[in-house]
XYZ file of C-alpha atoms in Angstrom:
460
model
C -86.710 -61.116 -5.001
C -85.197 -57.848 -3.914
C -84.290 -54.912 -6.098
C -80.701 -55.004 -7.620
C -78.137 -52.599 -6.143
C -77.217 -49.584 -8.285
C -73.980 -47.540 -8.231
C -74.738 -43.981 -7.211
C -72.601 -41.118 -8.658
C -71.780 -39.448 -5.328
C -68.757 -39.727 -3.058
C -68.912 -40.934 0.410
C -68.344 -38.196 2.994
C -65.164 -39.878 4.201
C -63.659 -40.088 0.739
C -64.590 -36.505 -0.049
C -62.947 -35.335 3.133
C -59.822 -37.321 2.340
C -59.663 -35.895 -1.198
C -60.039 -32.381 0.106
C -57.175 -32.970 2.508
C -54.945 -34.323 -0.238
C -55.637 -31.329 -2.467
C -55.052 -28.901 0.376
C -51.815 -30.615 1.307
C -50.666 -30.517 -2.306
C -51.441 -26.811 -2.444
C -49.555 -26.201 0.761
C -46.534 -28.123 -0.520
C -46.542 -26.216 -3.804
C -46.819 -22.866 -2.081
C -44.154 -23.794 0.467
C -41.786 -24.798 -2.321
C -42.467 -21.499 -4.080
C -42.052 -19.666 -0.811
C -38.716 -21.309 -0.083
C -37.607 -20.604 -3.650
C -38.549 -16.959 -3.247
C -36.744 -16.817 0.078
C -33.612 -18.249 -1.542
C -33.742 -15.742 -4.397
C -34.236 -12.897 -1.954
C -31.328 -14.056 0.213
C -29.010 -14.291 -2.800
C -30.062 -10.810 -3.891
C -29.389 -9.470 -0.389
C -25.869 -10.911 -0.490
C -25.259 -9.367 -3.911
C -26.446 -5.983 -2.691
C -24.313 -6.197 0.436
C -21.045 -7.120 -1.205
C -21.388 -4.864 -4.229
C -22.993 -1.761 -2.766
C -21.669 -1.639 0.796
C -18.436 0.119 -0.179
C -20.014 2.324 -2.846
C -20.239 6.095 -2.698
C -23.842 5.855 -4.017
C -24.891 2.801 -2.032
C -28.677 3.352 -2.020
C -28.909 3.804 -5.796
C -26.589 0.868 -6.406
C -28.606 -1.326 -4.036
C -31.878 -0.608 -5.868
C -30.251 -1.301 -9.230
C -28.795 -4.579 -7.978
C -32.175 -5.752 -6.657
C -33.742 -5.021 -10.030
C -30.949 -6.787 -11.896
C -31.081 -9.899 -9.701
C -34.864 -10.281 -9.335
C -36.350 -8.947 -12.575
C -38.687 -11.536 -14.107
C -38.830 -13.644 -10.946
C -42.057 -14.628 -9.172
C -41.467 -12.035 -6.475
C -42.899 -8.684 -5.541
C -40.072 -6.888 -3.725
C -40.062 -3.557 -1.971
C -37.107 -1.142 -1.988
C -34.022 -2.415 -0.127
C -33.181 -1.058 3.298
C -29.401 -0.518 3.456
C -27.527 0.795 6.482
C -23.769 1.111 6.742
C -20.951 2.619 8.730
C -17.187 2.209 8.854
C -17.427 -1.084 10.765
C -20.357 -2.925 9.182
C -23.136 -2.911 6.621
C -26.620 -4.440 6.686
C -29.310 -4.874 4.041
C -32.939 -5.989 4.499
C -35.196 -7.063 1.628
C -38.910 -7.760 2.025
C -41.389 -9.049 -0.544
C -44.187 -11.434 -1.363
C -44.590 -14.561 -3.457
C -47.932 -14.271 -5.333
C -50.108 -17.276 -4.438
C -51.190 -19.624 -7.231
C -54.226 -20.914 -5.340
C -56.446 -19.956 -2.449
C -55.622 -21.931 0.644
C -58.780 -21.019 2.503
C -59.268 -24.670 3.382
C -56.432 -24.380 5.849
C -57.219 -20.889 6.915
C -54.658 -19.205 4.671
C -55.259 -16.806 1.842
C -53.331 -14.172 -0.083
C -49.664 -13.918 -1.041
C -46.813 -15.396 0.984
C -44.595 -12.800 2.673
C -40.837 -13.431 2.457
C -37.895 -11.501 3.849
C -34.114 -11.712 3.862
C -31.399 -9.877 5.721
C -27.647 -9.891 5.285
C -25.070 -8.329 7.509
C -21.317 -8.027 7.138
C -18.558 -6.522 9.183
C -15.579 -5.036 7.443
C -12.265 -6.764 7.960
C -10.497 -3.801 6.408
C -7.307 -3.036 8.249
C -5.134 0.028 8.404
C -2.154 -0.245 6.108
C 1.290 1.365 6.242
C 3.215 1.060 2.985
C 6.841 1.917 2.233
C 7.551 2.178 -1.505
C 11.288 1.782 -2.104
C 11.998 2.982 -5.642
C 15.204 2.519 -7.590
C 15.759 5.961 -9.157
C 19.267 5.362 -10.501
C 20.257 6.806 -13.882
C 19.142 3.611 -15.644
C 15.588 4.753 -14.883
C 15.909 8.159 -16.565
C 13.779 9.190 -19.523
C 11.060 6.864 -20.789
C 11.393 4.314 -17.942
C 10.809 6.995 -15.294
C 7.798 8.305 -17.202
C 6.318 4.794 -17.345
C 7.068 4.225 -13.656
C 5.284 7.436 -12.648
C 2.258 6.457 -14.723
C 2.216 3.042 -13.078
C 2.562 4.548 -9.613
C -0.328 6.901 -10.368
C -2.499 3.872 -11.193
C -1.287 2.249 -7.963
C -2.391 5.263 -5.948
C -5.782 5.524 -7.635
C -6.604 1.961 -6.626
C -5.155 2.326 -3.145
C -6.849 5.594 -2.240
C -9.753 5.682 -4.697
C -11.915 3.106 -2.936
C -11.618 4.841 0.411
C -14.445 7.064 1.585
C -11.829 8.263 4.039
C -8.097 8.049 3.622
C -6.743 7.696 7.146
C -6.642 3.905 6.839
C -3.913 4.058 4.185
C -0.531 5.767 4.532
C 2.187 5.511 1.903
C 5.826 6.553 2.205
C 7.955 6.950 -0.923
C 11.677 6.267 -0.589
C 13.675 7.167 -3.725
C 16.946 5.218 -3.622
C 20.081 6.030 -5.558
C 23.654 5.826 -4.221
C 22.321 7.504 -1.058
C 18.851 8.362 0.227
C 17.804 11.987 0.570
C 15.711 11.828 3.738
C 14.490 15.405 3.364
C 14.580 18.304 5.794
C 15.294 16.397 9.009
C 18.515 17.800 10.498
C 17.323 16.781 13.973
C 17.858 13.107 13.135
C 21.633 13.416 12.764
C 24.346 12.959 15.348
C 25.506 16.435 16.499
C 29.189 15.602 15.998
C 28.540 14.961 12.299
C 27.208 18.498 11.851
C 30.531 20.182 12.676
C 33.165 20.877 10.052
C 36.022 18.363 9.973
C 39.598 19.627 9.918
C 39.858 19.602 6.117
C 36.867 21.928 5.682
C 37.605 24.398 8.459
C 39.583 26.750 6.215
C 36.698 26.971 3.741
C 34.151 27.374 6.544
C 36.169 30.260 8.027
C 36.459 31.984 4.640
C 32.712 31.627 3.960
C 31.566 32.412 7.511
C 29.804 29.085 7.907
C 29.021 27.913 11.431
C 28.352 24.241 10.697
C 27.143 21.882 7.979
C 23.570 23.084 8.481
C 24.413 26.578 7.218
C 22.062 27.381 4.339
C 24.838 28.080 1.799
C 26.451 24.647 2.269
C 25.782 22.411 -0.773
C 22.577 20.477 -0.222
C 21.129 22.704 2.484
C 19.535 25.241 0.145
C 17.524 22.462 -1.508
C 16.848 20.890 1.940
C 18.684 17.723 1.027
C 20.061 15.613 3.863
C 21.751 12.296 3.182
C 23.312 10.018 5.773
C 26.661 8.330 5.459
C 26.260 4.647 4.693
C 26.277 2.810 8.041
C 28.729 0.224 6.739
C 31.176 3.054 6.012
C 30.654 4.562 9.460
C 31.387 1.184 11.080
C 34.234 0.294 8.719
C 32.522 -2.812 7.341
C 34.003 -4.058 4.083
C 33.636 -7.857 4.319
C 30.503 -9.963 3.927
C 31.242 -11.826 7.155
C 30.893 -8.561 9.081
C 27.274 -8.166 7.955
C 25.834 -10.105 10.870
C 22.140 -10.290 11.857
C 23.004 -8.369 15.020
C 24.513 -5.507 13.020
C 21.497 -5.481 10.693
C 19.111 -5.271 13.649
C 20.988 -2.218 14.948
C 19.982 -0.361 11.785
C 16.383 -0.238 13.022
C 17.220 1.510 16.293
C 15.657 4.885 17.029
C 17.896 7.877 16.226
C 19.204 8.469 19.730
C 22.786 8.739 20.913
C 25.242 6.626 18.960
C 22.402 5.198 16.851
C 21.869 8.583 15.183
C 22.874 8.714 11.498
C 25.936 10.709 10.474
C 25.419 13.510 7.970
C 27.054 12.906 4.596
C 29.123 15.497 2.737
C 31.388 15.239 -0.295
C 34.827 16.747 -0.928
C 35.049 15.364 -4.478
C 33.964 17.266 -7.603
C 30.838 15.682 -9.118
C 30.748 13.941 -12.474
C 27.658 15.914 -13.534
C 26.808 19.606 -13.476
C 23.080 19.426 -12.766
C 20.428 17.011 -11.578
C 17.806 15.604 -13.928
C 15.304 18.316 -13.002
C 17.825 21.038 -13.892
C 18.922 21.826 -10.326
C 22.639 22.754 -10.415
C 25.147 20.985 -8.192
C 26.761 23.582 -5.953
C 30.483 23.661 -5.214
C 32.780 25.736 -2.989
C 36.531 25.592 -2.452
C 39.037 27.643 -0.408
C 41.115 30.351 -2.073
C 44.314 28.294 -1.876
C 42.677 25.310 -3.609
C 40.285 26.921 -6.109
C 37.703 25.011 -8.112
C 39.424 25.579 -11.472
C 42.516 23.662 -10.308
C 41.120 21.764 -7.344
C 43.268 19.067 -5.701
C 41.513 16.375 -3.676
C 44.680 15.552 -1.714
C 44.862 18.961 -0.008
C 43.589 17.497 3.239
C 43.836 20.781 5.114
C 42.145 22.895 2.421
C 39.314 20.835 0.978
C 36.263 22.028 -0.910
C 32.691 20.833 -0.488
C 30.404 19.711 -3.305
C 26.869 18.576 -3.965
C 26.864 14.801 -4.391
C 25.009 13.319 -7.408
C 24.083 10.369 -5.190
C 22.245 12.677 -2.767
C 19.546 13.380 -5.316
C 16.735 15.877 -5.630
C 14.004 13.352 -4.793
C 13.534 13.275 -0.994
C 11.653 10.752 1.103
C 7.931 11.530 1.172
C 6.730 10.227 4.527
C 3.289 8.931 5.515
C 1.134 10.300 2.717
C -2.521 9.752 3.609
C -4.452 11.266 0.694
C -4.525 10.769 -3.054
C -3.718 14.460 -3.587
C -0.592 14.316 -1.410
C 0.505 11.064 -3.027
C 0.011 12.430 -6.543
C 1.982 15.550 -5.686
C 4.804 13.401 -4.300
C 5.130 11.563 -7.614
C 6.042 14.861 -9.264
C 9.184 15.033 -7.093
C 10.595 11.791 -8.528
C 13.630 12.168 -10.772
C 16.322 9.732 -11.812
C 19.651 10.310 -10.086
C 22.963 8.458 -10.253
C 24.073 5.098 -8.821
C 22.057 2.122 -7.556
C 21.801 1.327 -3.854
C 18.377 -0.105 -3.090
C 19.831 -1.711 0.044
C 20.037 1.766 1.569
C 16.497 2.433 0.368
C 15.237 -0.745 2.039
C 16.903 0.315 5.302
C 15.114 3.672 5.268
C 11.891 1.955 4.219
C 12.167 -0.165 7.359
C 12.646 2.971 9.444
C 9.449 4.430 7.984
C 7.591 1.295 9.123
C 9.343 0.674 12.438
C 7.674 1.853 15.674
C 11.162 2.701 16.926
C 10.920 5.739 14.639
C 7.415 6.671 15.793
C 6.653 10.386 15.624
C 9.939 11.226 13.878
C 8.689 11.851 10.378
C 5.737 14.176 10.111
C 3.889 16.675 12.250
C 0.358 15.524 12.956
C 1.297 11.867 12.604
C 2.727 11.177 16.049
C 1.223 7.663 16.096
C 3.134 6.611 12.972
C 4.712 4.187 12.465
C 2.351 2.106 14.618
C 3.528 -0.739 16.889
C 4.184 -4.170 15.461
C 1.645 -6.930 15.941
C -1.587 -4.936 15.892
C -4.364 -7.120 14.494
C -5.956 -4.250 12.573
C -2.742 -2.852 11.085
C -0.605 -4.221 8.263
C 2.912 -3.098 7.410
C 4.027 -3.534 3.809
C 7.265 -2.775 2.001
C 7.315 -2.719 -1.806
C 10.768 -2.954 -3.386
C 10.885 -1.677 -6.969
C 14.217 -2.229 -8.740
C 15.747 -3.196 -12.068
C 18.108 -5.772 -10.590
C 21.310 -6.277 -8.666
C 23.753 -3.667 -7.450
C 26.788 -2.765 -9.522
C 30.322 -1.621 -8.731
C 32.961 -2.568 -6.145
C 30.500 -2.708 -3.222
C 27.820 -4.691 -5.081
C 28.219 -7.932 -3.112
C 28.117 -6.079 0.204
C 24.959 -4.205 -0.775
C 23.276 -7.340 -2.131
C 23.914 -9.140 1.149
C 22.806 -6.159 3.237
C 19.537 -5.920 1.299
C 18.678 -9.599 1.718
C 19.429 -9.511 5.449
C 17.326 -6.377 5.894
C 14.392 -8.059 4.147
C 14.814 -11.127 6.340
C 14.719 -9.085 9.545
C 11.699 -7.091 8.407
C 9.783 -10.259 7.598
C 10.585 -11.575 11.069
C 8.938 -8.439 12.461
C 5.757 -9.178 10.511
C 6.347 -6.762 7.632
C 5.020 -8.143 4.353
C 7.450 -7.594 1.471
C 6.355 -7.311 -2.157
C 8.867 -6.941 -4.988
C 8.621 -5.577 -8.527
C 11.509 -6.379 -10.870
C 11.489 -3.799 -13.657
C 13.085 -4.592 -17.015
C 15.780 -6.689 -15.361
C 16.701 -9.984 -13.758
C 13.836 -10.742 -11.397
C 15.609 -13.460 -9.429
C 17.655 -11.283 -7.103
C 14.886 -8.759 -6.436
C 12.358 -11.554 -5.840
C 14.499 -13.020 -3.048
C 13.240 -10.228 -0.788
C 9.557 -11.091 -1.277
C 7.676 -12.682 1.618
C 6.514 -15.429 -0.720
C 6.764 -16.275 -4.384
C 3.284 -14.966 -5.204
C 4.274 -11.495 -3.956
C 7.124 -11.137 -6.477
C 6.039 -9.291 -9.627
C 7.857 -8.638 -12.889
C 7.161 -5.562 -14.989
C 8.195 -3.889 -18.227
C 7.545 -0.421 -19.610
C 4.679 -1.935 -21.581
C 2.808 -3.508 -18.678
C 3.940 -1.475 -15.672
C 0.519 0.148 -15.211
C -1.255 -3.204 -15.242
C 1.245 -4.762 -12.834
C 1.068 -1.935 -10.305
C -2.732 -1.881 -10.521
C -2.778 -5.600 -9.719
C -0.355 -5.019 -6.863
C -2.469 -2.222 -5.376
C -5.609 -4.351 -5.684
C -3.890 -7.193 -3.838
C -2.810 -4.853 -1.039
C -6.107 -2.988 -0.874
C -8.334 -6.064 -0.892
C -11.435 -5.430 1.210
C -12.792 -8.566 2.853
C -16.368 -8.581 4.129
C -17.164 -11.284 6.663
C -20.740 -12.518 7.131
């Protein structure tokens, strides 16, 4: 009888080889999972660095801090981030290692697993032209004007503060009262409107004035130039006469018959000085003196500063925070409300038909319509509807102007201040672009508005 078989304690070579393979495969899978996890963490950190640090003034320091904040305590050993940026794009590269849990010498691999991630973005930032049309009628005087200036300062800080350079943002400020003081631009006016009419020729002869540009003439010493309302020039006094064709003519470049007509007043003003203390000047001929002035002396009229041609002129194409902040100091409440006229001049500060007319050194402004990298924005800031006998005409004119601008691709935002928002909001390009503000929240509202306009979009 043979010897009984006994179970030996060893493994067969085939089984041992299979077991080794299973263990090696398990190790590989575990390390691959950890490697992919590390890669994912590194990629997320690269995105965070890119979007948060790319537009920073201290990008390298911010990038290092963001890597530490996102990867601290993770199973990664990461080197310093490599960040490169210019005005068109930004790129970040992160490199690191995932410490190995086991030696993979069985498959010819040992040591930590290297991982890397890169993120790149191009900036979709566009150039922006903004026209701020501000209602500066007497209802805005005092505390409201102070609050408005504070809010506008916040607006400018957001708009210009994020820019390493400022040439991408230009802001024009259009203070609107009964008229709009366009500033020292006599060249824009029709030559015939600069000569003295019959009723003022006696006074001009007595004073030795050559034309309405003479420095002593009311308004000229303070470099104030207001245009006659175009509806008055054209004799329009009915809503039916405010046609889209007539509205479109208001955009035309100041050449020939399209040139504005210079405004002057032969009526004594209701106030003696402007809000900033500037006196309103007045002159009358000897035969119709100021102390007993008669407005019906058509051959011997006087000339007077007009409260509606205020002391706050248009500030055109401001491209730096310093210039913008200085312009806010020129804002003062004036007299009547006519934001329709302000909207018209706002359009002219955005229209390429008026290119090169506004400021030396800015011959390319306003830029042409339709440029993919250029946005045109008008912000209408008002406390409500127009008042007085011409209110309906001005309301209609304003709405038609907004409609034509929107057809040209101009984006219109509105801010209704302490008043009925419904009329003002009708100008907005869409409902979400119509804001409502009070003295209490004006700074918050204008900060939100500036952030919406100044939104920087980075595209992967």
